[in-house]
Short mmCIF file of C-alpha atoms in Angstrom, two decimals:
data_model
loop_
_atom_site.label_atom_id
_atom_site.label_comp_id
_atom_site.label_asym_id
_atom_site.label_seq_id
_atom_site.Cartn_x
_atom_site.Cartn_y
_atom_site.Cartn_z
CA MET U 21 149.38 96.68 109.92
CA THR U 22 146.16 97.78 111.63
CA LYS U 23 143.37 95.27 112.21
CA LYS U 24 139.95 96.48 111.08
CA VAL U 25 136.44 95.00 110.91
CA ALA U 26 134.13 95.45 107.90
CA VAL U 27 130.42 94.86 108.58
CA ASP U 28 127.04 95.01 106.86
CA TRP U 29 123.66 93.54 107.75
CA ASP U 30 120.08 93.14 106.64
CA GLU U 31 116.94 92.01 108.47
CA GLN U 32 118.17 88.41 108.79
CA GLN U 33 121.97 88.23 109.06
CA ILE U 34 125.20 90.08 109.79
CA ARG U 35 128.17 89.73 107.42
CA ILE U 36 131.65 90.34 108.86
CA VAL U 37 135.14 90.41 107.34
CA VAL U 38 138.26 91.08 109.43
CA GLY U 39 141.51 92.21 107.83
CA GLU U 40 144.92 93.68 108.51
CA VAL U 41 145.19 96.94 106.57
CA SER U 42 148.16 99.09 105.63
CA SER U 43 148.66 101.86 103.09
CA LYS U 44 149.80 99.34 100.44
CA GLN U 45 147.89 96.13 101.06
CA ALA U 46 145.15 94.34 102.98
CA LYS U 47 145.14 90.77 104.26
CA ILE U 48 141.88 89.00 105.15
CA THR U 49 142.23 87.08 108.43
CA ASP U 50 138.66 86.13 109.38
CA ALA U 51 135.05 86.22 108.15
CA ALA U 52 131.62 85.19 109.40
CA ILE U 53 127.93 85.29 108.50
CA LEU U 54 125.81 85.46 111.66
CA PRO U 55 122.02 85.16 112.08
CA ILE U 56 120.65 88.15 113.99
CA GLN U 57 119.56 87.19 117.49
CA THR U 58 116.37 88.46 119.09
CA ALA U 59 118.41 90.92 121.17
CA GLY U 60 119.31 92.84 117.99
CA VAL U 61 122.27 93.67 115.76
CA GLY U 62 124.38 95.39 118.41
CA THR U 63 124.19 92.53 120.93
CA THR U 64 124.82 89.84 118.29
CA LEU U 65 127.81 91.71 116.90
CA ARG U 66 129.22 92.51 120.34
CA LYS U 67 129.20 88.86 121.35
CA TRP U 68 131.18 87.86 118.24
CA ILE U 69 133.61 90.76 118.63
CA GLU U 70 134.33 89.83 122.24
CA GLU U 71 134.91 86.19 121.29
CA LYS U 72 137.48 87.29 118.70
CA GLY U 73 139.12 89.94 120.93
CA LEU U 74 138.44 92.79 118.47
CA GLU U 75 137.03 95.38 120.91
CA LYS U 76 139.57 98.04 119.91
CA ALA U 77 139.32 97.49 116.14
CA GLU U 78 137.99 100.24 113.87
CA CYS U 79 134.74 99.35 112.06
CA LEU U 80 133.99 99.94 108.36
CA VAL U 81 130.28 99.69 107.52
CA ALA U 82 128.68 98.97 104.13
CA VAL U 83 125.09 100.19 103.64
CA GLY U 84 122.66 99.33 100.85
CA ARG U 85 120.64 101.49 98.49
CA ASP U 86 117.67 101.44 100.88
CA SER U 87 119.67 103.70 103.23
CA ALA U 88 120.50 106.42 100.69
CA GLU U 89 119.36 108.12 97.50
CA LEU U 90 121.64 107.72 94.48
CA ARG U 91 121.67 109.60 91.17
CA GLN U 92 123.91 110.21 88.16
CA MET U 93 124.38 113.99 87.82
CA GLU U 94 126.26 116.42 85.56
CA PHE U 95 127.90 119.69 86.62
CA PRO U 96 129.68 122.60 84.91
CA PRO U 97 133.49 122.45 84.64
CA VAL U 98 134.78 123.81 87.97
CA PRO U 99 138.02 123.32 89.96
CA ASP U 100 138.16 120.17 92.08
CA GLU U 101 138.22 122.13 95.34
CA GLU U 102 134.89 123.83 94.50
CA LEU U 103 133.11 120.66 93.36
CA PRO U 104 131.97 119.43 96.85
CA ASP U 105 130.08 122.66 97.63
CA MET U 106 128.47 122.75 94.18
CA ILE U 107 127.33 119.12 94.42
CA ARG U 108 125.92 119.57 97.91
CA PHE U 109 123.98 122.68 96.85
CA GLN U 110 122.49 120.83 93.87
CA ALA U 111 121.74 117.69 95.91
CA VAL U 112 119.78 119.64 98.53
CA ARG U 113 117.55 120.98 95.74
CA THR U 114 117.22 117.67 93.84
CA PHE U 115 117.05 114.83 96.38
CA ALA U 116 113.81 114.23 98.26
CA SER U 117 115.50 113.43 101.60
CA ALA U 118 118.51 115.80 101.32
CA GLY U 119 117.80 118.68 103.69
CA ASP U 120 120.32 121.08 105.18
CA SER U 121 121.38 118.40 107.67
CA ALA U 122 121.77 115.62 105.07
CA THR U 123 125.13 113.95 104.43
CA VAL U 124 126.15 114.14 100.76
CA ASP U 125 129.09 112.39 99.10
CA PHE U 126 129.93 111.69 95.47
CA LEU U 127 132.18 109.74 93.12
CA PRO U 128 133.40 111.55 89.96
CA THR U 129 133.05 109.30 86.90
CA SER U 130 134.34 111.54 84.08
CA ARG U 131 135.67 115.05 83.48
CA THR U 132 135.68 116.81 80.10
CA GLU U 133 135.80 120.36 78.81
CA LYS U 134 131.99 120.40 78.87
CA GLY U 135 131.64 119.44 82.52
CA VAL U 136 131.92 116.85 85.25
CA ARG U 137 129.80 113.70 85.65
CA ALA U 138 129.48 112.14 89.09
CA ILE U 139 127.50 109.56 91.03
CA VAL U 140 125.94 111.50 93.92
CA SER U 141 124.40 109.96 97.05
CA ALA U 142 122.64 111.56 100.01
CA THR U 143 121.25 110.26 103.29
CA GLY U 144 119.90 111.69 106.52
CA SER U 145 120.51 111.25 110.21
CA SER U 146 117.45 108.97 110.43
CA LYS U 147 119.43 106.38 108.45
CA LEU U 148 122.91 106.95 109.92
CA ASP U 149 122.02 107.28 113.62
CA PRO U 150 120.65 103.69 113.97
CA ILE U 151 123.85 102.38 112.37
CA ARG U 152 126.05 104.33 114.78
CA LYS U 153 123.88 103.26 117.71
CA ALA U 154 124.16 99.56 116.80
CA LEU U 155 127.95 99.82 116.51
CA GLN U 156 128.13 101.73 119.79
CA GLU U 157 126.23 98.88 121.46
CA ALA U 158 128.76 96.48 119.95
CA GLY U 159 131.64 98.56 121.38
CA LEU U 160 133.08 99.47 117.96
CA THR U 161 134.37 102.79 116.61
CA VAL U 162 133.02 103.86 113.20
CA GLY U 163 135.70 104.56 110.60
CA ARG U 164 133.66 104.55 107.39
CA ILE U 165 129.99 104.24 106.35
CA ALA U 166 130.28 103.45 102.64
CA LEU U 167 127.72 102.65 99.94
CA ARG U 168 127.75 98.89 99.31
CA PRO U 169 127.72 98.69 95.46
CA ILE U 170 130.49 101.30 95.20
CA ALA U 171 132.61 99.36 97.73
CA ALA U 172 132.27 96.18 95.65
CA ALA U 173 133.14 98.15 92.52
CA ALA U 174 136.24 99.55 94.26
CA LEU U 175 137.46 96.00 94.96
CA TYR U 176 137.17 95.02 91.31
CA GLN U 177 138.59 98.36 90.17
CA ILE U 178 141.66 98.22 92.42
CA VAL U 179 142.52 94.52 92.17
CA LEU U 180 141.45 93.57 88.64
CA ARG U 181 140.29 96.41 86.42
CA ASP U 182 143.38 98.64 86.70
CA SER U 183 145.62 95.74 85.61
CA GLN U 184 143.70 94.84 82.41
CA ALA U 185 145.33 96.04 79.21
CA ASP U 186 142.04 96.32 77.25
CA SER U 187 139.97 97.78 80.09
CA THR U 188 140.03 101.26 78.54
CA ARG U 189 137.75 100.10 75.71
CA SER U 190 135.40 97.46 77.10
CA THR U 191 132.12 97.69 79.01
CA LEU U 192 131.62 95.48 82.06
CA ALA U 193 128.51 94.73 84.14
CA LEU U 194 129.53 93.82 87.70
CA ILE U 195 126.61 92.17 89.54
CA ASP U 196 126.26 91.50 93.27
CA LEU U 197 123.27 89.27 94.11
CA VAL U 198 122.17 89.94 97.70
CA GLY U 199 119.05 87.92 98.53
CA ASP U 200 116.18 89.18 96.37
CA GLU U 201 118.17 92.24 95.29
CA ALA U 202 120.76 92.81 92.57
CA GLU U 203 123.29 95.63 92.69
CA ILE U 204 124.54 96.41 89.16
CA VAL U 205 127.66 98.49 88.51
CA LEU U 206 128.59 99.33 84.90
CA PHE U 207 132.21 100.10 84.04
CA ARG U 208 133.05 102.09 80.91
CA GLY U 209 136.79 101.72 80.61
CA ARG U 210 138.45 101.78 84.04
CA ASP U 211 135.86 104.00 85.69
CA VAL U 212 132.43 103.40 87.20
CA SER U 213 129.79 104.75 84.82
CA PHE U 214 126.43 103.72 86.26
CA VAL U 215 125.04 102.17 89.48
CA ARG U 216 121.62 100.59 89.88
CA SER U 217 119.95 98.49 92.61
CA VAL U 218 116.83 96.47 91.78
CA ARG U 219 114.56 93.93 93.41
CA LEU U 220 114.18 90.55 91.71
CA PRO U 221 111.60 87.77 91.85
CA SER U 222 112.68 84.96 94.15
CA GLN U 223 112.24 82.14 91.58
CA SER U 224 113.74 81.43 88.17
CA PRO U 225 113.22 81.95 85.26
CA ALA U 226 111.42 85.17 86.20
CA ARG U 227 114.46 86.16 88.31
CA VAL U 228 116.90 85.84 85.40
CA ASN U 229 114.49 87.52 82.95
CA ALA U 230 114.06 90.49 85.31
CA LEU U 231 117.83 90.78 85.80
CA ALA U 232 118.44 90.73 82.04
CA GLY U 233 115.83 93.45 81.53
CA GLU U 234 117.33 95.66 84.24
CA LEU U 235 120.80 95.16 82.76
CA ARG U 236 119.59 96.27 79.32
CA ARG U 237 117.94 99.38 80.82
CA SER U 238 121.13 100.20 82.71
CA MET U 239 123.19 99.98 79.51
CA ILE U 240 120.74 102.26 77.72
CA ALA U 241 120.95 104.78 80.59
CA CYS U 242 124.75 105.00 80.38
CA GLY U 243 124.88 105.04 76.55
CA ALA U 244 126.29 101.51 76.07
CA SER U 245 123.25 99.89 74.44
CA GLY U 246 124.02 97.62 71.49
CA SER U 247 127.71 97.20 72.33
CA PRO U 248 129.28 93.99 73.70
CA CYS U 249 129.23 93.86 77.48
CA ASP U 250 131.25 91.54 79.72
CA ILE U 251 129.37 90.04 82.69
CA ALA U 252 130.88 89.32 86.11
CA ILE U 253 128.96 88.02 89.14
CA TRP U 254 130.39 87.91 92.66
CA GLY U 255 130.21 84.31 93.92
CA THR U 256 131.11 80.69 93.30
CA ALA U 257 130.24 78.23 90.56
CA ASP U 258 128.23 76.03 92.94
CA ARG U 259 125.85 78.89 93.72
CA HIS U 260 125.76 81.17 90.68
CA ARG U 261 126.97 79.26 87.58
CA GLU U 262 123.43 78.40 86.44
CA GLU U 263 122.24 82.00 86.84
CA LEU U 264 125.29 83.31 84.98
CA ASP U 265 124.73 80.94 82.03
CA GLN U 266 121.02 81.79 81.85
CA LEU U 267 121.72 85.52 82.00
CA ALA U 268 124.29 85.28 79.19
CA GLU U 269 121.78 83.28 77.15
CA ARG U 270 119.08 85.95 77.60
CA LEU U 271 121.45 88.75 76.59
CA ASP U 272 122.69 86.71 73.64
CA GLN U 273 119.19 86.87 72.16
CA GLY U 274 119.34 90.68 71.87
CA GLN U 275 121.86 93.28 70.74
CA ASP U 276 123.74 93.33 74.05
CA LYS U 277 125.59 90.08 73.37
CA PRO U 278 128.15 89.41 76.15
CA SER U 279 131.71 88.88 74.94
CA ASP U 280 132.85 87.36 78.24
CA LYS U 281 131.22 85.96 81.38
CA ARG U 282 132.80 84.95 84.67
CA LEU U 283 132.33 84.38 88.38
CA ILE U 284 134.60 86.14 90.86
CA ASN U 285 135.32 84.86 94.36
CA PRO U 286 136.27 88.00 96.36
CA LEU U 287 138.44 86.02 98.79
CA GLN U 288 140.52 84.50 95.98
CA ILE U 289 141.64 87.79 94.41
CA VAL U 290 143.21 89.19 97.62
CA ASP U 291 145.66 87.97 100.23
CA CYS U 292 143.52 85.73 102.47
CA ASP U 293 144.14 83.09 105.13
CA ALA U 294 143.25 79.58 104.00
CA SER U 295 140.83 79.08 106.90
CA VAL U 296 138.58 82.02 105.98
CA GLU U 297 136.72 80.79 102.88
CA PRO U 298 135.48 77.47 104.37
CA SER U 299 133.88 79.40 107.25
CA VAL U 300 131.43 81.24 104.95
CA GLY U 301 130.61 78.52 102.40
CA GLU U 302 128.79 79.24 99.13
CA THR U 303 127.65 82.74 100.19
CA VAL U 304 131.15 84.14 99.83
CA GLY U 305 129.98 86.46 97.03
CA ARG U 306 128.07 88.59 99.53
CA LEU U 307 131.36 89.55 101.18
CA ALA U 308 132.65 91.44 98.12
CA PRO U 309 131.64 94.93 99.42
CA LEU U 310 133.31 94.24 102.78
CA VAL U 311 136.54 93.01 101.19
CA GLY U 312 136.39 96.11 98.97
CA LEU U 313 136.08 98.36 102.02
CA LEU U 314 139.22 96.88 103.59
CA VAL U 315 141.21 97.05 100.34
CA ALA U 316 140.14 100.65 99.60
CA ASP U 317 140.64 101.85 103.18
CA GLY U 318 144.41 101.50 102.95
CA GLY U 319 145.12 103.97 100.17
CA HIS U 320 142.10 104.21 97.86
CA GLY U 321 139.46 105.95 99.95
CA ASP U 322 138.74 108.30 97.01
CA ARG U 323 137.04 105.38 95.20
CA LEU U 324 134.30 105.09 97.85
CA ILE U 325 131.13 107.01 98.65
CA ASP U 326 131.69 107.43 102.38
CA PHE U 327 129.03 109.12 104.55
CA ALA U 328 131.34 109.14 107.58
CA ASN U 329 134.04 111.04 105.65
CA PRO U 330 132.28 112.95 102.82
CA ARG U 331 134.33 115.03 100.43
CA GLN U 332 134.73 118.59 101.68
CA TYR U 333 135.78 121.94 100.28
CA VAL U 334 139.58 122.15 99.99
CA PRO U 335 140.79 125.68 100.80
CA PRO U 336 143.49 127.11 98.54
CA THR U 337 147.08 127.40 99.84
CA THR U 338 148.24 130.75 101.21
CA ASN U 339 151.51 132.68 101.19
CA ARG U 340 153.81 131.64 104.05
CA GLY U 341 154.73 135.21 105.00
CA LYS U 342 151.10 136.25 105.01
CA LEU U 343 150.21 133.16 106.99
CA ALA U 344 152.91 133.94 109.55
CA ALA U 345 151.58 137.49 109.93
CA MET U 346 148.01 136.23 110.24
CA ILE U 347 149.09 133.86 113.01
CA GLY U 348 151.66 136.07 114.75
CA ILE U 349 149.59 139.23 115.11
CA PRO U 350 146.53 137.52 116.63
CA ALA U 351 148.86 135.51 118.86
CA ALA U 352 150.44 138.71 120.18
CA ILE U 353 147.00 140.18 120.80
CA VAL U 354 145.91 137.04 122.60
CA LEU U 355 149.01 137.14 124.81
CA GLY U 356 148.37 140.77 125.71
CA VAL U 357 144.73 140.16 126.54
CA GLY U 358 145.74 137.06 128.52
CA TRP U 359 148.14 139.10 130.62
CA LEU U 360 145.33 141.58 131.40
CA PHE U 361 143.04 138.77 132.46
CA TRP U 362 145.77 137.21 134.57
CA SER U 363 146.30 140.47 136.41
CA GLN U 364 142.60 140.56 137.33
CA LEU U 365 142.22 136.92 138.44
CA SER U 366 142.29 137.84 142.13
CA THR U 367 139.09 139.86 141.71
CA ARG U 368 137.32 136.87 140.13
CA ASP U 369 137.74 134.43 143.03
CA ALA U 370 134.75 135.79 144.92
CA ALA U 371 132.56 135.54 141.80
CA ILE U 372 133.67 131.93 141.26
CA ALA U 373 132.80 131.00 144.85
CA GLU U 374 129.37 132.63 144.47
CA LEU U 375 128.70 130.73 141.24
CA GLU U 376 129.72 127.44 142.84
CA ALA U 377 127.24 128.02 145.66
CA ALA U 378 124.50 128.80 143.12
CA ASN U 379 125.36 125.67 141.17
CA ALA U 380 124.93 123.54 144.28
CA VAL U 381 121.36 124.84 144.62
CA VAL U 382 120.62 124.31 140.94
CA ARG U 383 121.84 120.70 141.01
CA GLU U 384 118.91 119.69 143.21
CA GLU U 385 116.50 121.36 140.81
CA VAL U 386 118.16 119.53 137.92
CA LYS U 387 117.63 116.17 139.65
CA THR U 388 113.91 116.92 139.99
CA ALA U 389 113.75 118.00 136.36
CA ASP U 390 115.55 114.83 135.23
CA ALA U 391 112.96 112.68 137.02
CA SER U 392 110.19 114.59 135.24
CA VAL U 393 111.95 114.10 131.89
CA GLN U 394 112.18 110.35 132.50
CA ARG U 395 108.44 110.15 133.26
CA THR U 396 107.68 112.14 130.12
CA GLU U 397 109.86 109.82 128.07
CA ARG U 398 107.97 106.74 129.29
CA ILE U 399 104.66 108.34 128.31
CA ASP U 400 106.11 109.35 124.93
CA GLN U 401 107.20 105.77 124.29
CA PHE U 402 103.62 104.63 124.94
CA LEU U 403 102.13 107.34 122.66
CA ASP U 404 104.62 106.67 119.86
CA ALA U 405 102.46 103.70 118.82
CA ASP U 406 99.41 106.00 118.35
CA VAL U 407 99.72 106.42 114.56
CA ASN U 408 97.20 108.61 112.72
CA TRP U 409 96.23 105.89 110.25
CA LEU U 410 93.67 108.12 108.51
CA GLU U 411 96.41 110.56 107.46
CA GLU U 412 98.66 107.68 106.43
CA LEU U 413 95.92 106.22 104.21
CA VAL U 414 95.32 109.66 102.62
CA ARG U 415 99.07 109.96 101.91
CA LEU U 416 99.10 106.42 100.48
CA ALA U 417 96.16 107.16 98.17
CA GLU U 418 97.80 110.35 96.87
CA ALA U 419 101.17 108.67 96.21
CA LEU U 420 99.98 105.47 94.49
CA PRO U 421 100.19 105.21 90.66
CA PRO U 422 96.95 105.54 88.65
CA ALA U 423 94.52 102.65 88.31
CA GLU U 424 95.76 101.97 84.77
CA GLU U 425 99.06 100.84 86.29
CA LEU U 426 98.12 99.46 89.73
CA ILE U 427 95.29 97.52 91.38
CA VAL U 428 95.35 97.40 95.19
CA LYS U 429 94.16 94.04 96.56
CA SER U 430 94.55 94.73 100.27
CA VAL U 431 95.93 97.25 102.78
CA SER U 432 96.70 96.32 106.37
CA ALA U 433 98.01 98.52 109.19
CA THR U 434 99.86 97.40 112.32
CA ALA U 435 101.16 99.55 115.19
CA SER U 436 104.41 98.66 117.02
CA ASP U 437 103.85 98.87 120.78
CA ARG U 438 107.52 98.26 121.61
CA GLN U 439 109.34 100.51 119.13
CA GLY U 440 106.57 102.99 118.25
CA GLY U 441 105.26 103.85 114.82
CA GLY U 442 103.74 101.18 112.62
CA ARG U 443 103.58 99.47 109.26
CA LEU U 444 101.28 99.64 106.24
CA VAL U 445 101.34 96.51 104.07
CA VAL U 446 99.99 97.05 100.54
CA ALA U 447 99.34 94.07 98.28
CA GLY U 448 98.30 94.40 94.66
CA MET U 449 99.03 93.91 90.99
CA VAL U 450 100.98 96.18 88.62
CA THR U 451 101.53 96.28 84.89
CA SER U 452 105.37 96.35 84.95
CA PRO U 453 108.35 96.43 87.35
CA ASP U 454 108.88 100.12 86.50
CA VAL U 455 105.63 100.93 88.29
CA ILE U 456 107.11 99.38 91.45
CA ASP U 457 110.15 101.71 91.34
CA GLU U 458 107.85 104.70 90.74
CA MET U 459 105.58 103.74 93.63
CA GLU U 460 108.47 103.12 96.07
CA SER U 461 110.05 106.48 95.20
CA ALA U 462 106.73 108.29 95.72
CA LEU U 463 106.09 106.62 99.10
CA ARG U 464 109.64 106.93 100.47
CA ASP U 465 110.72 110.02 102.39
CA GLU U 466 112.70 110.84 105.52
CA ALA U 467 109.91 109.57 107.79
CA HIS U 468 108.78 106.55 105.74
CA ARG U 469 110.88 103.53 104.79
CA VAL U 470 109.62 101.37 101.93
CA VAL U 471 110.63 97.72 101.57
CA GLY U 472 109.19 95.33 98.99
CA ASP U 473 108.96 91.57 99.30
CA GLY U 474 109.81 91.14 95.63
CA ALA U 475 107.61 91.05 92.56
CA SER U 476 106.38 87.84 91.03
CA GLN U 477 104.96 87.49 87.54
CA VAL U 478 101.52 85.92 87.21
CA ASP U 479 100.50 83.87 84.20
CA THR U 480 97.47 85.81 83.01
CA GLU U 481 96.24 87.63 79.96
CA ASP U 482 95.29 90.64 82.04
CA ALA U 483 97.49 93.76 81.86
CA TYR U 484 98.27 93.48 85.57
CA ARG U 485 100.85 90.70 85.42
CA TRP U 486 103.09 91.48 88.37
CA GLN U 487 102.06 90.69 91.93
CA ILE U 488 103.63 92.91 94.62
CA ARG U 489 103.68 93.32 98.38
CA GLU U 490 105.14 96.58 99.71
CA THR U 491 105.69 97.44 103.39
CA VAL U 492 105.73 101.14 104.40
CA THR U 493 107.27 101.62 107.84
CA LEU U 494 106.69 104.79 109.90
CA GLY U 495 109.20 105.20 112.75
CA GLY U 496 108.22 106.10 116.30
CA GLU U 497 110.41 109.23 116.14
CA SER U 498 108.26 110.64 113.33
CA VAL U 499 105.03 109.97 115.24
CA ARG U 500 106.48 111.76 118.26
CA ALA U 501 107.66 114.78 116.25
CA GLU U 502 104.23 115.16 114.63
CA ARG U 503 102.52 114.92 118.04
CA TYR U 504 104.69 117.64 119.56
CA GLU U 505 104.12 119.84 116.53
CA ARG U 506 100.34 119.57 116.96
CA ILE U 507 100.61 120.39 120.67
CA ALA U 508 102.78 123.45 119.93
CA LYS U 509 100.27 124.73 117.36
CA LEU U 510 97.35 124.33 119.79
CA MET U 511 99.23 126.15 122.55
CA GLU U 512 100.27 128.96 120.21
CA GLN U 513 96.72 129.37 118.89
CA SER U 514 95.24 129.53 122.37
CA SER U 515 97.76 132.20 123.38
CA VAL U 516 96.98 134.28 120.29
CA ASP U 517 93.23 134.01 120.85
CA ALA U 518 93.53 135.12 124.47
CA SER U 519 95.69 138.13 123.54
CA ALA U 520 93.25 139.21 120.81
CA GLU U 521 90.25 139.11 123.14
CA GLY U 522 91.94 141.13 125.89
CA ASP U 523 89.47 139.71 128.43
CA PRO U 524 90.44 140.62 132.04
CA GLU U 525 88.65 137.51 133.25
CA SER U 526 91.03 135.30 131.27
CA ASP U 527 93.21 135.01 134.40
CA SER U 528 90.53 132.94 136.10
CA ALA U 529 88.98 131.07 133.14
CA GLU U 530 90.35 129.09 130.25
CA SER U 531 89.06 129.34 126.68
CA PRO U 532 88.17 126.14 124.80
CA PRO U 533 91.43 126.23 122.79
CA ASP U 534 93.29 126.57 126.11
CA GLN U 535 91.49 123.52 127.43
CA GLU U 536 92.33 121.56 124.28
CA ALA U 537 96.00 122.56 124.58
CA ARG U 538 96.08 121.58 128.25
CA GLN U 539 94.40 118.22 127.58
CA GLU U 540 96.82 117.46 124.69
CA ALA U 541 99.83 118.44 126.82
CA ASP U 542 98.58 116.49 129.87
CA SER U 543 98.27 113.33 127.73
CA ALA U 544 102.00 113.61 126.96
CA ASN U 545 102.96 114.87 130.48
CA LEU U 546 104.31 118.10 128.86
CA PRO U 547 104.40 121.72 130.07
CA THR U 548 101.19 123.57 129.15
CA ALA U 549 100.68 127.15 128.02
CA THR U 550 97.25 128.83 128.05
CA GLY U 551 96.14 132.28 127.03
CA SER U 552 96.91 133.70 130.47
CA GLU U 553 99.83 131.65 131.81
CA VAL U 554 102.97 129.70 130.87
CA GLN U 555 103.96 126.72 133.04
CA SER U 556 107.41 125.03 132.88
#
């Protein structure tokens, strides 16, 4: 059995589960919940990995909904091997952050004569690269980067759902409470039907009321409204029994009366060493996605949404005789051409020696260029904190909901001198939690990350009953890209203007656009281009 490490983290802590995985089973051997040190995720994780001697273990990562877009989509009936290309094409057109370089994966939920339904998720390199960088700092090799709610659903599906005799008829709401968030997965029969992640108020009873409302909306979305729905929450009785009872009581007052309710300890439904559970205490429920990753990695990878191994087009099989001809003929051609090249190798020795001499000269020039690049990078790191707050405020004003749904109380902006970019903190009041989802979707894109501190309900007769605080983070990479784009446009415009004028004196004088381009480039220590010259 191969030892593997499953990891996920948020802004405060790192959750780790270690297991021995084979194609038939997984055994949990260790687990930990670590506070993130000031040095960062990579350093904190590396220290723990070195203490446990797991430097060569493969790492499976679970990521939350804030790292990817997720939608339920329908497609025409097509063969399985053509489905990945069709879904990727549709996702690029539908998802806000899914460009040509986006990573798209999906989980089929049903197939009928009318078409295929699937849960589709997309993310970009701006989300995946920091994860890979943190794991590289920790000395780990990435095996999977899977969506957290789907990984938890896979654990329940593999270990419990497939073995239930009546699971083909019932509806189940599987809930993972992670801090001020709830990840809801609805099962219709044995398959995942709907996935939803929501933010919750931090205090009861508003927390339970909000969770009950989101559960009802999820059941309506997947066509299960009005039918009995079992409820299962990942965790222990000491931590979640009261919330489970209150949630069942709220649902009992409507049409979605639960027929069964239960708490599930993820470490008690798999093979696990006795010393593991005491090491994590009451927060064991948060480890469900990580246990699910280890269980699914052995032989059920098709039940995950995995951005490190997305589903790809499967080419059809070919005739063996045709395949042999396709391989043999090119191989014969390659051998013949290789013999010709071999016969001429003696004439190439002089050219190789000449190129080696030229390379020796170029190496010195490369060293000088590398030093210039390092100086430019230091200046870029300083300028990355120079955020154009006026443009950010214009974008914020255009994306916010109308005044009938939102009142803004305050807006504060802070630049990050160390990491570049900055943050906009918006505080206000909204009429309903749905306005929060709408606002976060409008503000979020590939350059902006939106994180809310949770909504709290205010006792007032006014229509604005929900108090919110949303943080919009702009990364330093985006500030840098925008700066370089402006410099390129100024340089291009100055070159065009100089060419159009055709002034012979342009060799000795710079036009105002040229001066602006040179000043903008000098501030970033970049090469400048004027209407009469190009420097590199």
